[in-house]
PDB file of C-alpha atoms in Angstrom:
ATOM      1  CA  UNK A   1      98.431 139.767  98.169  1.00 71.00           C
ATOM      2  CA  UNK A   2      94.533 140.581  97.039  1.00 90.00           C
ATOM      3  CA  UNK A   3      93.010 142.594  94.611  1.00 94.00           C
ATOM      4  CA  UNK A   4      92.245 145.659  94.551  1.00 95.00           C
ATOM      5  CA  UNK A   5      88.836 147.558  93.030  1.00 96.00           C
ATOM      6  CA  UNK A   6      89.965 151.091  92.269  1.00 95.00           C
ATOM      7  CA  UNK A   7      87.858 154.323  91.369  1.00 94.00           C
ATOM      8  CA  UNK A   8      87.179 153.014  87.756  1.00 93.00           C
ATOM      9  CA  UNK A   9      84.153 151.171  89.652  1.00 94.00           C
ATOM     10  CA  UNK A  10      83.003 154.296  91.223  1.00 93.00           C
ATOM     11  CA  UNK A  11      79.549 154.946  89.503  1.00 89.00           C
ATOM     12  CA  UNK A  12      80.026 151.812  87.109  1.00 86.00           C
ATOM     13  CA  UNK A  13      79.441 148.980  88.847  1.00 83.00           C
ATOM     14  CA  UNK A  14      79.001 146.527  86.752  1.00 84.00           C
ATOM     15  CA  UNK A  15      78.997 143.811  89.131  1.00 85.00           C
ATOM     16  CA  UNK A  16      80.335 141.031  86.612  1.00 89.00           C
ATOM     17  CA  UNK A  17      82.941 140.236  89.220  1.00 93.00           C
ATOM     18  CA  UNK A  18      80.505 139.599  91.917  1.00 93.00           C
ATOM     19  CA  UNK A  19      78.955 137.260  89.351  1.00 90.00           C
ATOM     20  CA  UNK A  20      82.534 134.935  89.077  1.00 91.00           C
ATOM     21  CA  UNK A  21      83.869 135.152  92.769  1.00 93.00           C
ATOM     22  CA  UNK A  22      84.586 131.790  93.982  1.00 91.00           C
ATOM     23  CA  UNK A  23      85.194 132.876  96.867  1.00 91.00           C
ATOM     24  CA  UNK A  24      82.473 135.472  97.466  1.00 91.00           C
ATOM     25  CA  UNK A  25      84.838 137.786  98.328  1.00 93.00           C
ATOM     26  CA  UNK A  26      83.688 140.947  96.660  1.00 94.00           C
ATOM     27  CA  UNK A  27      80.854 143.552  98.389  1.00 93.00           C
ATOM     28  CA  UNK A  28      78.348 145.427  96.857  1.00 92.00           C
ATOM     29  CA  UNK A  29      78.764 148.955  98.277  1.00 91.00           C
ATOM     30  CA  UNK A  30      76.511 151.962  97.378  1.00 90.00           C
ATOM     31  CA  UNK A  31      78.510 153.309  94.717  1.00 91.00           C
ATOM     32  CA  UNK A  32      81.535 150.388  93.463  1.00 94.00           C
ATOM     33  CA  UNK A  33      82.180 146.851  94.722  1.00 94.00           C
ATOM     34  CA  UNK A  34      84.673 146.337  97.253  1.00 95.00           C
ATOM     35  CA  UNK A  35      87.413 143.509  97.774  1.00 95.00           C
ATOM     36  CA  UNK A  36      87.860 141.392 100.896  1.00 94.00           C
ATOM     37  CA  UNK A  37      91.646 141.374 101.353  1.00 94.00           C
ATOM     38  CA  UNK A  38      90.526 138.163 103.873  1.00 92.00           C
ATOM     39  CA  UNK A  39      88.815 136.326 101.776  1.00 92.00           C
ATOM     40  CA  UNK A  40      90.725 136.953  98.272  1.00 94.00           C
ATOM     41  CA  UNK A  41      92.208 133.789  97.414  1.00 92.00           C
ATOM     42  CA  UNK A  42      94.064 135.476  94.488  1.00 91.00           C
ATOM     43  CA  UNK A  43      92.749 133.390  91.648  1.00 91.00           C
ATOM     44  CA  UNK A  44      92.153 136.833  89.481  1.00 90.00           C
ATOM     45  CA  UNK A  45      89.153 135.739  87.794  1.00 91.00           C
ATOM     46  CA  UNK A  46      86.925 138.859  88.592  1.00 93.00           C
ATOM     47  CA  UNK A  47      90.139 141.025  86.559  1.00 92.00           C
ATOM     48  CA  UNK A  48      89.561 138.992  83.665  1.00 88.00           C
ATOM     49  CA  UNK A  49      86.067 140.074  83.522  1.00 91.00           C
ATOM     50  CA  UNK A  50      85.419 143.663  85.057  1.00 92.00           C
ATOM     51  CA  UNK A  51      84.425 145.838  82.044  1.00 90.00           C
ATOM     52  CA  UNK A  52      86.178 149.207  83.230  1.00 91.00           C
ATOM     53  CA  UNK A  53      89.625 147.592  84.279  1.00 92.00           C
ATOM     54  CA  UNK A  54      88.646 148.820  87.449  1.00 94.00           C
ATOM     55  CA  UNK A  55      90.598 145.560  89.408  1.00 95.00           C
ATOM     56  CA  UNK A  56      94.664 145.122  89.986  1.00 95.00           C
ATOM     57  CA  UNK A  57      96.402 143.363  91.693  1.00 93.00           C
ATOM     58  CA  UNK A  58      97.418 144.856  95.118  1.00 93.00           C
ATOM     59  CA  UNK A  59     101.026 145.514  93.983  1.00 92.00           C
ATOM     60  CA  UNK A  60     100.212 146.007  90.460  1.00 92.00           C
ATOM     61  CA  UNK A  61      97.791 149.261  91.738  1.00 94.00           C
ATOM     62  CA  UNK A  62      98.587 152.093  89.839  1.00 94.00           C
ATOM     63  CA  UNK A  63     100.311 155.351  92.272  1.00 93.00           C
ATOM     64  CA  UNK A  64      97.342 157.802  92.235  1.00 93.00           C
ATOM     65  CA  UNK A  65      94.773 154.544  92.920  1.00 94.00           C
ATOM     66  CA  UNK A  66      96.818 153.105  96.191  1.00 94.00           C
ATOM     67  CA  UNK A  67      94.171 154.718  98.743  1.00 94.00           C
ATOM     68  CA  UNK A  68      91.705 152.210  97.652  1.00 95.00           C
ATOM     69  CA  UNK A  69      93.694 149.242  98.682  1.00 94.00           C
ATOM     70  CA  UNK A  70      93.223 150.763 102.845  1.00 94.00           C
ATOM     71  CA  UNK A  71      89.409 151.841 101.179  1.00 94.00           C
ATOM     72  CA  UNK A  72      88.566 147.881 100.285  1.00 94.00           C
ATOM     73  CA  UNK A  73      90.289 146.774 103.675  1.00 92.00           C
ATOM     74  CA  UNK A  74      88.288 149.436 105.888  1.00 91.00           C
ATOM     75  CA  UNK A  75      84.590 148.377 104.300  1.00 91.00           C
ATOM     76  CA  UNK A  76      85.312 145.201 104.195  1.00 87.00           C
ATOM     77  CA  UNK A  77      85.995 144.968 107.528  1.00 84.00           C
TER      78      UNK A  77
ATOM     79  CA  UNK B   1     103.891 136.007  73.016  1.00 72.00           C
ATOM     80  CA  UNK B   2     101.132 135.335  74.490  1.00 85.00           C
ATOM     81  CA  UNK B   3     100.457 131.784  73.274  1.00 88.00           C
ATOM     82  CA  UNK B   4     103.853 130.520  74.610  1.00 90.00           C
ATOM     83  CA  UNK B   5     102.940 131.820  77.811  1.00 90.00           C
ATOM     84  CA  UNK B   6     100.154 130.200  78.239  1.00 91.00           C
ATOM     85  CA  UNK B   7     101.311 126.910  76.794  1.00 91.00           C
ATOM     86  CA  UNK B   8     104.170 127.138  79.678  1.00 90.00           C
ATOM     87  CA  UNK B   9     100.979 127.446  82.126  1.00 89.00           C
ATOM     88  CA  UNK B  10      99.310 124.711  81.072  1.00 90.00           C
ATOM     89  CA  UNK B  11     102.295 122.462  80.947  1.00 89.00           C
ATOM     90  CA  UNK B  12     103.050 123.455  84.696  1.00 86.00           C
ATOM     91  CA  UNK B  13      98.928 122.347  85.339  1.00 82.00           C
ATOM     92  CA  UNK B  14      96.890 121.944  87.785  1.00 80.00           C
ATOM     93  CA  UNK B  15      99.548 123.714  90.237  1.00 84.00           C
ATOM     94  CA  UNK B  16      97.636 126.395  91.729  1.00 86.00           C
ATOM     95  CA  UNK B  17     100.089 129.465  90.536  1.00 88.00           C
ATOM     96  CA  UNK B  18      99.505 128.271  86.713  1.00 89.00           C
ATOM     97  CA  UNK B  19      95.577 128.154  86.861  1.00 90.00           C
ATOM     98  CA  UNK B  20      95.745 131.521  88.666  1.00 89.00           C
ATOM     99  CA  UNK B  21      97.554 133.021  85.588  1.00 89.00           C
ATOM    100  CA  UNK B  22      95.302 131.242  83.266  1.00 90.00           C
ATOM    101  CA  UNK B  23      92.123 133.030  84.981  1.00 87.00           C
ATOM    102  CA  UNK B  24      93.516 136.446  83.742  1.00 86.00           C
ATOM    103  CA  UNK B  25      93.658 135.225  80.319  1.00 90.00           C
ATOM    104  CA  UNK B  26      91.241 136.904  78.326  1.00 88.00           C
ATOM    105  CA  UNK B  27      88.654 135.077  76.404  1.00 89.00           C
ATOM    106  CA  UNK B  28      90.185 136.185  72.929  1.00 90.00           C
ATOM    107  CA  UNK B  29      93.129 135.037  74.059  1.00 92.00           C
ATOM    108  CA  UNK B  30      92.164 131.953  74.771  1.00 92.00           C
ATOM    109  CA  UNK B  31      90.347 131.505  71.775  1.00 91.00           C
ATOM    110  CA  UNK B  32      93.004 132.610  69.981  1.00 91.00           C
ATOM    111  CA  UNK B  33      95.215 129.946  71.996  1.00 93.00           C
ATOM    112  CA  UNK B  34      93.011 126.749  71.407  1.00 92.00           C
ATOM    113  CA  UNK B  35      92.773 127.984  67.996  1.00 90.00           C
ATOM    114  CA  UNK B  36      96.498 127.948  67.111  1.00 91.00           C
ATOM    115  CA  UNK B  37      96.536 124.605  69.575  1.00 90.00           C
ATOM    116  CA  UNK B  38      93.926 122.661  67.239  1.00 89.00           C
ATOM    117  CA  UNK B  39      95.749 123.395  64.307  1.00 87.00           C
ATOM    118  CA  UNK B  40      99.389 122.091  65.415  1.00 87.00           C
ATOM    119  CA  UNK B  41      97.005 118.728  66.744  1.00 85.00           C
ATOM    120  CA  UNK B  42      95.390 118.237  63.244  1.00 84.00           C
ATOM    121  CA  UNK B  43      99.257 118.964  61.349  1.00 85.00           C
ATOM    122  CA  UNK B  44      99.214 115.120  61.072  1.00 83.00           C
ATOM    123  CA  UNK B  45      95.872 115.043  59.750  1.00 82.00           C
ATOM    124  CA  UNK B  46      96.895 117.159  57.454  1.00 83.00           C
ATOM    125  CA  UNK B  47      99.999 116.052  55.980  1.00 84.00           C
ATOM    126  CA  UNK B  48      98.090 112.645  55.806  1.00 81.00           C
ATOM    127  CA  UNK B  49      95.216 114.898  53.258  1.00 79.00           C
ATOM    128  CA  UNK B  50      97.969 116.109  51.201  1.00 80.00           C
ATOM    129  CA  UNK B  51      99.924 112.967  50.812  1.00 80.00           C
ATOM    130  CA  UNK B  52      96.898 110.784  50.148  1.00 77.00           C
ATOM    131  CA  UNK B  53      94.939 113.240  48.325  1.00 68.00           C
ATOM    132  CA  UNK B  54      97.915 114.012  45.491  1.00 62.00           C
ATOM    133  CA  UNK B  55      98.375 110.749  44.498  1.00 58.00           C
ATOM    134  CA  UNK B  56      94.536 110.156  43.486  1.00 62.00           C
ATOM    135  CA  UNK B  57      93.715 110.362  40.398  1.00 61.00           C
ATOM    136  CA  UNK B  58      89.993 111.517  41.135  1.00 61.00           C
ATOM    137  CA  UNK B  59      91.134 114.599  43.054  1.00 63.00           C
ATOM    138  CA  UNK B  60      91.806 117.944  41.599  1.00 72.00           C
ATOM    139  CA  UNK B  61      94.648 119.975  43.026  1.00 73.00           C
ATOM    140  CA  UNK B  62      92.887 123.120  43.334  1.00 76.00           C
ATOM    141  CA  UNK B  63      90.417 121.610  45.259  1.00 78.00           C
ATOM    142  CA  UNK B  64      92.399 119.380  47.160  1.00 78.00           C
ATOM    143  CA  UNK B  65      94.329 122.627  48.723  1.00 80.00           C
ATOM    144  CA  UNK B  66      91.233 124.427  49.271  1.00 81.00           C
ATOM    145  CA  UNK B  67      90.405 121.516  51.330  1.00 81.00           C
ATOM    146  CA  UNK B  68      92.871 121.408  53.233  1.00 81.00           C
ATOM    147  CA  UNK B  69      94.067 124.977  53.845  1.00 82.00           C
ATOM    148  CA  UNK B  70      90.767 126.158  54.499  1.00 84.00           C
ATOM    149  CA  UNK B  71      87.918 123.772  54.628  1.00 87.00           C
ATOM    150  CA  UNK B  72      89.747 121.438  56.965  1.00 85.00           C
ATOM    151  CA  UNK B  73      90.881 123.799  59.512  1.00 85.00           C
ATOM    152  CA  UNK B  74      87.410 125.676  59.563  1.00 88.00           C
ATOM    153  CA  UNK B  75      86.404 121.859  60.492  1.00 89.00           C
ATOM    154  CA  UNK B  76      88.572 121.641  63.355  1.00 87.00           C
ATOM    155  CA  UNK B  77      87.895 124.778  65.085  1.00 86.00           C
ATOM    156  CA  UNK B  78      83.777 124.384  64.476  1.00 91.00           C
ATOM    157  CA  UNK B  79      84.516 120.671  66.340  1.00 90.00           C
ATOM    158  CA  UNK B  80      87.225 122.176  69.038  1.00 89.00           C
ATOM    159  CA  UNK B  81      84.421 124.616  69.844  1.00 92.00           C
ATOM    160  CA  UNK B  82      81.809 122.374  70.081  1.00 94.00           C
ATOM    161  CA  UNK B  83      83.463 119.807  71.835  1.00 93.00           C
ATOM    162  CA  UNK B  84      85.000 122.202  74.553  1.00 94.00           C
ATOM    163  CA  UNK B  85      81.316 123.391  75.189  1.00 95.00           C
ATOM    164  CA  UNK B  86      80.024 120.406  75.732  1.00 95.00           C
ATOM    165  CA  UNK B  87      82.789 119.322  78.113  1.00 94.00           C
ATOM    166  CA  UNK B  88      82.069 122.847  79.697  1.00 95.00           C
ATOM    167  CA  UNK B  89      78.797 121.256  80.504  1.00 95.00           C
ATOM    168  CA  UNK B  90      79.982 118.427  81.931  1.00 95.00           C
ATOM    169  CA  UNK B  91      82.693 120.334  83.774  1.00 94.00           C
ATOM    170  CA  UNK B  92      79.337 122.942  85.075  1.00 94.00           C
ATOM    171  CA  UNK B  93      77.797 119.518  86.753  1.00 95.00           C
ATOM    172  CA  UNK B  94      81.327 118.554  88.405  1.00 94.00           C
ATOM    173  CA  UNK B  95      81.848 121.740  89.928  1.00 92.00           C
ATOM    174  CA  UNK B  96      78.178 121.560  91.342  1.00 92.00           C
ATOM    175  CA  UNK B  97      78.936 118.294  92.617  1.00 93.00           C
ATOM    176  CA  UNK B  98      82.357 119.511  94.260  1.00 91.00           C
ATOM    177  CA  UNK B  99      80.502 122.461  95.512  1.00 90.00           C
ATOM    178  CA  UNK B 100      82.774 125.290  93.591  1.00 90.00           C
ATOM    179  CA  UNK B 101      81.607 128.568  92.229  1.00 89.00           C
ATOM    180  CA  UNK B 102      82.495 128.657  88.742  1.00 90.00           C
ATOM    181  CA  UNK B 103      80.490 130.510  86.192  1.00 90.00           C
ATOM    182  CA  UNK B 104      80.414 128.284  82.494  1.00 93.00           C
ATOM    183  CA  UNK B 105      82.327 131.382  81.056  1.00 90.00           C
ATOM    184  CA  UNK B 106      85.660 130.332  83.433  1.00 90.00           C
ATOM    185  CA  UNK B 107      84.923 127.004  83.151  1.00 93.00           C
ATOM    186  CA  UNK B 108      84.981 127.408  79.302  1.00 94.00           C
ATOM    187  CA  UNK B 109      88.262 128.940  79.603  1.00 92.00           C
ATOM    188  CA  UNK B 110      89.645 126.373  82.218  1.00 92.00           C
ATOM    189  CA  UNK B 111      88.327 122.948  79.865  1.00 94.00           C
ATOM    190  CA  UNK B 112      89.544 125.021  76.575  1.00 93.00           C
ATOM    191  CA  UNK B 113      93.441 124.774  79.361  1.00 93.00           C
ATOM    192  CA  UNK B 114      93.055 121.524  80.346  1.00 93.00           C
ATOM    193  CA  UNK B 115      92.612 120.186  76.861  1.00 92.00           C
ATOM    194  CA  UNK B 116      95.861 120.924  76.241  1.00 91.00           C
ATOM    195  CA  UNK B 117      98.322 118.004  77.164  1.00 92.00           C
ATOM    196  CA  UNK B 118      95.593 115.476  75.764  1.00 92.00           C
ATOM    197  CA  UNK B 119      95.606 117.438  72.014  1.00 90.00           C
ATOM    198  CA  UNK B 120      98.982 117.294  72.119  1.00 91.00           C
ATOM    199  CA  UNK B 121      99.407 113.519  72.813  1.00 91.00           C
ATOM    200  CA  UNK B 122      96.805 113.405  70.133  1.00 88.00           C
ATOM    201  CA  UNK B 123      98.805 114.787  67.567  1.00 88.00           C
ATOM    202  CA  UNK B 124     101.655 112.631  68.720  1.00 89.00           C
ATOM    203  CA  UNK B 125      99.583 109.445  68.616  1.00 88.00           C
ATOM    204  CA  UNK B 126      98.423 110.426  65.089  1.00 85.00           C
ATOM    205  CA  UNK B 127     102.191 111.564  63.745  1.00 83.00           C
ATOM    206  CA  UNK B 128     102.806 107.779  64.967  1.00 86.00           C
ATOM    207  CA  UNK B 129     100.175 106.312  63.350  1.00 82.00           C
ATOM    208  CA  UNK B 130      98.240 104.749  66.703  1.00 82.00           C
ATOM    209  CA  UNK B 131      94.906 106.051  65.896  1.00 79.00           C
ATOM    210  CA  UNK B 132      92.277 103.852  67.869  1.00 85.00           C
ATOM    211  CA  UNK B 133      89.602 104.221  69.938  1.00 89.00           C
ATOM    212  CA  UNK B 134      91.117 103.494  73.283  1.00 91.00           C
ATOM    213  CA  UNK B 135      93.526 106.536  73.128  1.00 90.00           C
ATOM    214  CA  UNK B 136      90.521 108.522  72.499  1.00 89.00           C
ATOM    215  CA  UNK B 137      88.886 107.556  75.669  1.00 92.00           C
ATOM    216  CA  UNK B 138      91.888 107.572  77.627  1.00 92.00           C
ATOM    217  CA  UNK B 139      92.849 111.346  76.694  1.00 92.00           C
ATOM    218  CA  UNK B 140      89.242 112.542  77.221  1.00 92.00           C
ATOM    219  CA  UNK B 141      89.777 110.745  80.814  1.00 94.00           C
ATOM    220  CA  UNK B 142      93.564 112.857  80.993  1.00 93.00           C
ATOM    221  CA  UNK B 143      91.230 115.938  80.207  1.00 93.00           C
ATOM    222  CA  UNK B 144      88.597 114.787  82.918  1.00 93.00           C
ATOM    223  CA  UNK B 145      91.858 114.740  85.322  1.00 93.00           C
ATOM    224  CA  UNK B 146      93.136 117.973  84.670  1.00 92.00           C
ATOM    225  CA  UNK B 147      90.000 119.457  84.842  1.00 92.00           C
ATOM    226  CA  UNK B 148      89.261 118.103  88.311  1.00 93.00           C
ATOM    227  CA  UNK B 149      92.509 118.812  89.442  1.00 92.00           C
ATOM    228  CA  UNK B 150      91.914 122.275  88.519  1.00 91.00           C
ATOM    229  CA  UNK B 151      88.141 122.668  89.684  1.00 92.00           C
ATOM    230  CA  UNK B 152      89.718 121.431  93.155  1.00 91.00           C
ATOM    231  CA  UNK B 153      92.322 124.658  93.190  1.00 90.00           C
ATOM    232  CA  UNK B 154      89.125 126.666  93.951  1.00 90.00           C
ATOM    233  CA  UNK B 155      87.812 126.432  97.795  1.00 88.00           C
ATOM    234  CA  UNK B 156      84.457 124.907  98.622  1.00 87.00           C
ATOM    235  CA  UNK B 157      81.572 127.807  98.147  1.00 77.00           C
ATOM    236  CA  UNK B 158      81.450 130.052 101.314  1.00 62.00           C
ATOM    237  CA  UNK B 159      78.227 132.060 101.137  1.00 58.00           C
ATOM    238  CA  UNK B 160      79.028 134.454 103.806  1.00 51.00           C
ATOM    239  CA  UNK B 161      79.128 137.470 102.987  1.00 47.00           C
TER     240      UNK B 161
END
């Protein structure tokens, strides 16, 4: 299980959870930031700190959001 | 509540599940946490103010309780924070050395955790009157462990991207 950034980035971007990654797991993409299912170690730190609640846990993603958890696999890739 | 839940985290440290759960703790929450933690240490303290205090002669009640109700604890937490910053500090030069990528803000959070277990003991030393010290230096060290412990949950910085 990973986390997942969800449309809540789109346009925001605050990039705070770029900033605490210990893992350097998250992307900066043209538009949001983008989670590395790979990489994700599952510590949640970058939650804790995004400013739009953007980030869930993959299971915790809410029904109308679950696209973005195949959108942070594909351009992560 | 959330303080109990976090209190069961810490007590389960550094297992890598509990310090996970402790990283989506929000900062007021853990300041809220440490807060309520510092007070239940110093209870000994306390009760020590109040029975001393009463029974001399040069101290007015009224003062005494203002003292100790609010002075006292406004004490604590200006030391707690203090003291958990500083540690941050050294806990910032530790991770370097390990080679982790922790901001100060997490490891704030994650010495503000650890520091749980040794206030505690604290509070039971005091209660039992062993107040020395030697049981200062060896709790800081208990704190240094957990801390290390936890600090080692993290991998070793990868900076591919």
């Amino acid at each position: 299980m990973a986390y997942v950034i969800t449309s809540r980035c789109v346009g925001e971007k605050w990039e705070a959870c770029i900033e605490v990654c210990p893992v350097n797991c998250i992307l900066e993409g043209a538009n949001m930031c983008y989670i590395n299912p790979e990489i994700c170690i599952d510590c949640g730190a970058c939650q804790e700190v995004c400013p739009s609640d953007a980030i869930f846990k993959e299971e915790d993603v809410p029904e109308e959001e679950r696209d973005y958890i195949r959108i942070n696999r594909e351009y992560t890739k | 509540m959330a303080f109990f839940r976090i209190l069961q985290n810490c007590m389960r440290m550094p297992g890598k599940a509990s310090v996970f759960a402790l990283n989506r703790v929000s900062m007021r929450d853990t300041l809220l946490y440490i807060f309520i933690l510092m007070l239940l240490s110093s209870v000994p303290d306390i009760i020590d103010l109040l029975v001393n205090g009463r029974f001399s002669n040069q101290t007015y009640e009224s003062v005494l309780y203002l003292q100790v109700f609010l002075f006292y604890p406004l004490y604590i937490i200006f030391i707690g924070i203090i003291a958990i910053s500083l540690l941050s500090a050294a806990a910032y030069v530790i991770k370097t050395v390990m080679k982790r990528k922790l901001t100060y803000h997490h490891l704030w959070k994650l010495t503000a955790f650890s520091a749980t277990v040794p206030l505690l003991l604290n509070a039971v030393f005091k209660g039992l009157g062993y107040r020395n010290i030697w049981i200062t230096v060896l709790l800081v060290v208990l704190l240094f462990f957990y801390l290390i412990k936890m600090i080692r949950v993290f991998p070793i910085i990868s900076n591919k991207k």
